[in-house]
mmCIF file of C-alpha atoms in Angstrom:
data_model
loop_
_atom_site.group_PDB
_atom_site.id
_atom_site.type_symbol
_atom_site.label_atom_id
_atom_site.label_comp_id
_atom_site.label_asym_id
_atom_site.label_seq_id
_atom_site.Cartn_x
_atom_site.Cartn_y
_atom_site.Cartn_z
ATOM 1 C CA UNK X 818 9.599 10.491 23.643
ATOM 2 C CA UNK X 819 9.390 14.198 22.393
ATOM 3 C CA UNK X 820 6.031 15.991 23.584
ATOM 4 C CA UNK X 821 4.767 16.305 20.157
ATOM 5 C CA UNK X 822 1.628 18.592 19.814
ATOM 6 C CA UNK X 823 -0.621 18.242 16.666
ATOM 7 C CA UNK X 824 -1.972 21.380 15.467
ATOM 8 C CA UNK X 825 -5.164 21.053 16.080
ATOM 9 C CA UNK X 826 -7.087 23.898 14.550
ATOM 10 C CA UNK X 827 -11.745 24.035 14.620
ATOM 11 C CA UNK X 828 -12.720 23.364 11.243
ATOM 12 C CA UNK X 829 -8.840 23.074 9.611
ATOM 13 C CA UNK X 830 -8.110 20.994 6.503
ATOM 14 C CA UNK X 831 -5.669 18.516 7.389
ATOM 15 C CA UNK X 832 -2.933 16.186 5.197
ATOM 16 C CA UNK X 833 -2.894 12.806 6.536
ATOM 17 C CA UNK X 834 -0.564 9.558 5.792
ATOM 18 C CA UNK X 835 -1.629 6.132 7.782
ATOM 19 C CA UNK X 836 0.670 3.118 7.340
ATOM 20 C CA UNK X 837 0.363 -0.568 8.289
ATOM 21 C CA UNK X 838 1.972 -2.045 11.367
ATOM 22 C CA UNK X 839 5.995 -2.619 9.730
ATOM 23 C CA UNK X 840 4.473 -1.415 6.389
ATOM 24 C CA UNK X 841 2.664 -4.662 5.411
ATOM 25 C CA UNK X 842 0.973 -4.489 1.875
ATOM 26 C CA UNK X 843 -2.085 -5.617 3.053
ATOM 27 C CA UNK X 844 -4.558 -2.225 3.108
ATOM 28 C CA UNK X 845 -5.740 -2.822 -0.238
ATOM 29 C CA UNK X 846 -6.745 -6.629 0.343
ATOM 30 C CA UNK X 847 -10.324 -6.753 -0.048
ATOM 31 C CA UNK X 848 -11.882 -7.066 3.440
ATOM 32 C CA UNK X 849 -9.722 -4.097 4.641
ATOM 33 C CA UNK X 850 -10.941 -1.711 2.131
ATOM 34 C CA UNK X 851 -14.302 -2.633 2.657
ATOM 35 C CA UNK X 852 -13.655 -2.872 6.413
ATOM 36 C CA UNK X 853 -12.174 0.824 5.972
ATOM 37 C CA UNK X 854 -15.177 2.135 3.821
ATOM 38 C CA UNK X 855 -17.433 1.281 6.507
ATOM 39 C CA UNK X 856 -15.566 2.321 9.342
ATOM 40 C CA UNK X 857 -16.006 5.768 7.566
ATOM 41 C CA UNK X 858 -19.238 5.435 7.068
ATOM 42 C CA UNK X 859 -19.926 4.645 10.410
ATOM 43 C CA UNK X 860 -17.696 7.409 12.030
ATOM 44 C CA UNK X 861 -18.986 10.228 9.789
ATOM 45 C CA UNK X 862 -22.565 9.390 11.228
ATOM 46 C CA UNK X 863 -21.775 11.119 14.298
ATOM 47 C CA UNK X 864 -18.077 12.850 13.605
ATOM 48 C CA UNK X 865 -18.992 14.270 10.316
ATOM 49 C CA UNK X 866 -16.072 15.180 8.372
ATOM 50 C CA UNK X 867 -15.318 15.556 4.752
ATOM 51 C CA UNK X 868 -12.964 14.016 2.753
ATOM 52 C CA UNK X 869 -11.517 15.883 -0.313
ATOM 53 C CA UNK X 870 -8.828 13.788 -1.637
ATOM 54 C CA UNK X 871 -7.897 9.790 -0.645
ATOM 55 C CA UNK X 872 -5.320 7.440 -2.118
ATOM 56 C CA UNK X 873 -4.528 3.846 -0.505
ATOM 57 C CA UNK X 874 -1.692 1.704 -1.144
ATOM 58 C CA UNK X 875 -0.815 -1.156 -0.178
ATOM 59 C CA UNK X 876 1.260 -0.248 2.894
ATOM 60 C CA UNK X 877 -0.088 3.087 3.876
ATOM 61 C CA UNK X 878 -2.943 5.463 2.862
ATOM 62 C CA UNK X 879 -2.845 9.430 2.409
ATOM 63 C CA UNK X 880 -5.893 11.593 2.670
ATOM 64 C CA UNK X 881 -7.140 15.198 2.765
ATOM 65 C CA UNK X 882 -10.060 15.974 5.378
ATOM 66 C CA UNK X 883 -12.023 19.215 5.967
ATOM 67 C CA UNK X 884 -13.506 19.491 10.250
ATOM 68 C CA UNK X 885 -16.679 20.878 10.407
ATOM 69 C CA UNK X 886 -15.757 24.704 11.691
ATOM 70 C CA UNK X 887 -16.393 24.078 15.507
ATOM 71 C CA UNK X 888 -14.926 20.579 15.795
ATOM 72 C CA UNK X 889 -10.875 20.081 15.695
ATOM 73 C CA UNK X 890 -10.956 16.489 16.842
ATOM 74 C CA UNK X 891 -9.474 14.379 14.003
ATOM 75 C CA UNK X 892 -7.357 12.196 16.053
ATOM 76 C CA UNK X 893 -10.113 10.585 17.657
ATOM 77 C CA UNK X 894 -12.073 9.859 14.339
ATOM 78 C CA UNK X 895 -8.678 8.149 12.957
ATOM 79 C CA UNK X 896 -8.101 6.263 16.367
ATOM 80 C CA UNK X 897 -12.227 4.746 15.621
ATOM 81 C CA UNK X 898 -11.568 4.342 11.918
ATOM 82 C CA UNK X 899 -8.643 2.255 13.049
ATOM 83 C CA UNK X 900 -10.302 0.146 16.028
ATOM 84 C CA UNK X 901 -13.345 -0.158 13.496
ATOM 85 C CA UNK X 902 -10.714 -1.871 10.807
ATOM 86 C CA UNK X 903 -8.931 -3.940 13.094
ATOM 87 C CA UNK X 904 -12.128 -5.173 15.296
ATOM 88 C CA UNK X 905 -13.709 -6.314 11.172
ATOM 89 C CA UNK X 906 -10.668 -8.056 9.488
ATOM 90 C CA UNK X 907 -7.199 -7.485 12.018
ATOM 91 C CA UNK X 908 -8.034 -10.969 13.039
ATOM 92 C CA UNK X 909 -7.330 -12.650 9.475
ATOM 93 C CA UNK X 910 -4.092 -10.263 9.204
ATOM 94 C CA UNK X 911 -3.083 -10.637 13.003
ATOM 95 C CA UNK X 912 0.947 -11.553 12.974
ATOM 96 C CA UNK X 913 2.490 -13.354 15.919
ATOM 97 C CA UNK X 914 5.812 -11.978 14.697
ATOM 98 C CA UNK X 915 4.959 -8.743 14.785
ATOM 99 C CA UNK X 916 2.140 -8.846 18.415
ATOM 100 C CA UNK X 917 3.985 -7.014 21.308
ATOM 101 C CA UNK X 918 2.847 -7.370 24.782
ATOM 102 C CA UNK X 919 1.836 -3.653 25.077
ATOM 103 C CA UNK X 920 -0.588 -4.254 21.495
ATOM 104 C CA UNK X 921 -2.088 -7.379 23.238
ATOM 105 C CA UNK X 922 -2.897 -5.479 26.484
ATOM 106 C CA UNK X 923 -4.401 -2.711 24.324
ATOM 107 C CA UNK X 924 -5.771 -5.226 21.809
ATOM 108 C CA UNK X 925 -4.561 -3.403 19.261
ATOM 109 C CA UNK X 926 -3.816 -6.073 16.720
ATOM 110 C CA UNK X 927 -1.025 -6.143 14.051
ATOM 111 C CA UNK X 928 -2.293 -3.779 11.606
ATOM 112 C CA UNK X 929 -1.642 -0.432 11.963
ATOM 113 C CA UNK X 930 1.025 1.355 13.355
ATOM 114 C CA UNK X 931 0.171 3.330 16.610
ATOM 115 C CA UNK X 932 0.190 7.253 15.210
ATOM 116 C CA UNK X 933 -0.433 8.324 12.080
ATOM 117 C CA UNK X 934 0.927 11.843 10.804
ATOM 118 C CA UNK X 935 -0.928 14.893 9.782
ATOM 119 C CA UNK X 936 -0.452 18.181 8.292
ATOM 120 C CA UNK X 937 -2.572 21.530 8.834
ATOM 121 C CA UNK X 938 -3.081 22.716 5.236
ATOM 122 C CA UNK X 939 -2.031 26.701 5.515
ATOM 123 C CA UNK X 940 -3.220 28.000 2.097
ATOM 124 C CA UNK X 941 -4.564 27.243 -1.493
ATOM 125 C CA UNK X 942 -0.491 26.518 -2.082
ATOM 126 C CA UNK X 943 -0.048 23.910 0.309
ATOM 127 C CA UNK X 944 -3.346 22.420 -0.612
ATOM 128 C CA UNK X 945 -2.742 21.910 -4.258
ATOM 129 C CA UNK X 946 0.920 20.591 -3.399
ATOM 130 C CA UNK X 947 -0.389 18.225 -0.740
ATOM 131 C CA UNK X 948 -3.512 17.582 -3.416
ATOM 132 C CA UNK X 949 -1.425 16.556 -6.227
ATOM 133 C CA UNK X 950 1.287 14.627 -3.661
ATOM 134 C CA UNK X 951 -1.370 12.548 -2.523
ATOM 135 C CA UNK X 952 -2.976 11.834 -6.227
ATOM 136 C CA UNK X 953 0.717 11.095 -7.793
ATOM 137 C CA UNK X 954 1.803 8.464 -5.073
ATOM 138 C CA UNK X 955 0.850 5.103 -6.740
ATOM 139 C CA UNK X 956 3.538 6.449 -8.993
ATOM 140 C CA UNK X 957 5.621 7.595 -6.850
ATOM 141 C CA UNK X 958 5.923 4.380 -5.771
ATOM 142 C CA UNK X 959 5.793 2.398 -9.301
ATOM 143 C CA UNK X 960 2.421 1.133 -8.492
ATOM 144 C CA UNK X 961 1.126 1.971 -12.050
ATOM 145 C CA UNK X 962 2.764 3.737 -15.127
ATOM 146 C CA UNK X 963 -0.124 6.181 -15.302
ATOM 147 C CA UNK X 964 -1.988 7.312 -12.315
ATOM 148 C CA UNK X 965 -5.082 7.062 -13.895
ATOM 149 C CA UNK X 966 -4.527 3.206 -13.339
ATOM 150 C CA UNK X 967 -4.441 2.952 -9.954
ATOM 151 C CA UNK X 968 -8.225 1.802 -8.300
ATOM 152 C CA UNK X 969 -8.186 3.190 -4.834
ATOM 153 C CA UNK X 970 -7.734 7.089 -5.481
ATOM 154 C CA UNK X 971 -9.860 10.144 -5.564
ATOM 155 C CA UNK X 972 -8.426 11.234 -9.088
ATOM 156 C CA UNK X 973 -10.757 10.020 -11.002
ATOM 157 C CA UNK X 974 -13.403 11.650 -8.760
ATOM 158 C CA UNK X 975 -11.541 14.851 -9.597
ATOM 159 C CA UNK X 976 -11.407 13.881 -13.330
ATOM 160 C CA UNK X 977 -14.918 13.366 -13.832
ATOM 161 C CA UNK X 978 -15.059 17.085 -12.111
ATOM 162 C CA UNK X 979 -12.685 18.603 -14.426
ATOM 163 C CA UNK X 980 -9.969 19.082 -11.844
ATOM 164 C CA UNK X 981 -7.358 16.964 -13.519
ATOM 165 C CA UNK X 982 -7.436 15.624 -17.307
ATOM 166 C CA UNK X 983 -7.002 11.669 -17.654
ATOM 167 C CA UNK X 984 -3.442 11.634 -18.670
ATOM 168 C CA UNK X 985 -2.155 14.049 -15.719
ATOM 169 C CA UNK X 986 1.223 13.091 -14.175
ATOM 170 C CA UNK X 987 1.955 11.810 -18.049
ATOM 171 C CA UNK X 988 1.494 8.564 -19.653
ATOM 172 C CA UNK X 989 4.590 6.669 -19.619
ATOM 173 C CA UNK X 990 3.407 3.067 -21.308
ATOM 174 C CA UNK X 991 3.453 2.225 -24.345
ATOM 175 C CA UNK X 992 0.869 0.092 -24.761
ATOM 176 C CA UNK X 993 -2.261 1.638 -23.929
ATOM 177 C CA UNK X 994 -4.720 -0.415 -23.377
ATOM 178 C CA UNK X 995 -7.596 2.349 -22.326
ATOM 179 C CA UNK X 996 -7.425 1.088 -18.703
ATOM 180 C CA UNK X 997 -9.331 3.461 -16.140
ATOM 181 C CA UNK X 998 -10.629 5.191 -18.838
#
């Protein structure tokens, strides 16, 4: 395995995509979202961190953090997220199939895959790409026909501030129905 170094920078804004163990679409089932929301909650009480921009999907999740400016340590809040998730609901989405022996000794469960990715934002540039990546992915992916559609996203967080109007990315059905408005 390379020796892969995350850039690690005190109080950074980072890019980060999480996806389920063999990309099951299983992170927007009800208990893991709430299992997720609290494992957040619960992490932030004594790893504060602040979260700018979120999208999950079914298979994986993307979100923008900022670290408070003497703290760098995001890979330890993901890795209790994670445990927190998998200890609340892994059980009722463990797969035989897909348990190794090395998961089982960890107890690691079946759903997340072991590393996640991130990305140090560098500038305003990157951050609006990254912003509007992260926003667009339901999509992307053919989720929805408008993003405004999709539940489980900070855009309308950032509509209701102005940031984006309702019908950004465009408004490709036909039969509006006023949904997420």
């Amino acid at each position: 395995m390379p020796d892969y170094r995350r850039a690690a920078v005190s109080g950074g804004c980072y890019f980060f995509t999480l996806v389920s163990e063999r990309r099951q679409p299983i992170l927007t089932h009800p208990d893991v979202r709430l299992a997720l929301r609290a494992a957040i909650e619960t992490v932030r009480l004594t790893r504060p961190f602040t979260i700018d921009a979120w999208v999950l999907l079914p298979d994986h999740l993307h979100a923008i953090w900022r670290l408070p400016p003497d703290d760098k340590d995001f890979s330890n809040r993901w890795r209790l997220i994670k445990r927190h998730v998998t200890h609340a609901c892994g059980r009722a989405h463990l797969r035989d199939d897909l348990m190794s022996e090395r998961r089982r000794l960890k107890g690691q469960g079946t759903l997340w895959q072991q590393r996640f990715w991130e990305h140090l934002i560098r500038d305003e540039h990157d951050y609006g790409r990254h912003f509007d990546y992260l926003h667009g992915n339901p999509l992307k992916h053919g989720l929805v026909t408008r993003v405004r559609d999709w539940p489980w996203s900070s855009f309308h967080r950032w509509v209701n501030r102005g940031v984006y109007p309702i019908d950004w990315a465009g408004d490709t059905r036909t039969d509006d129905l006023g949904v997420g408005e």
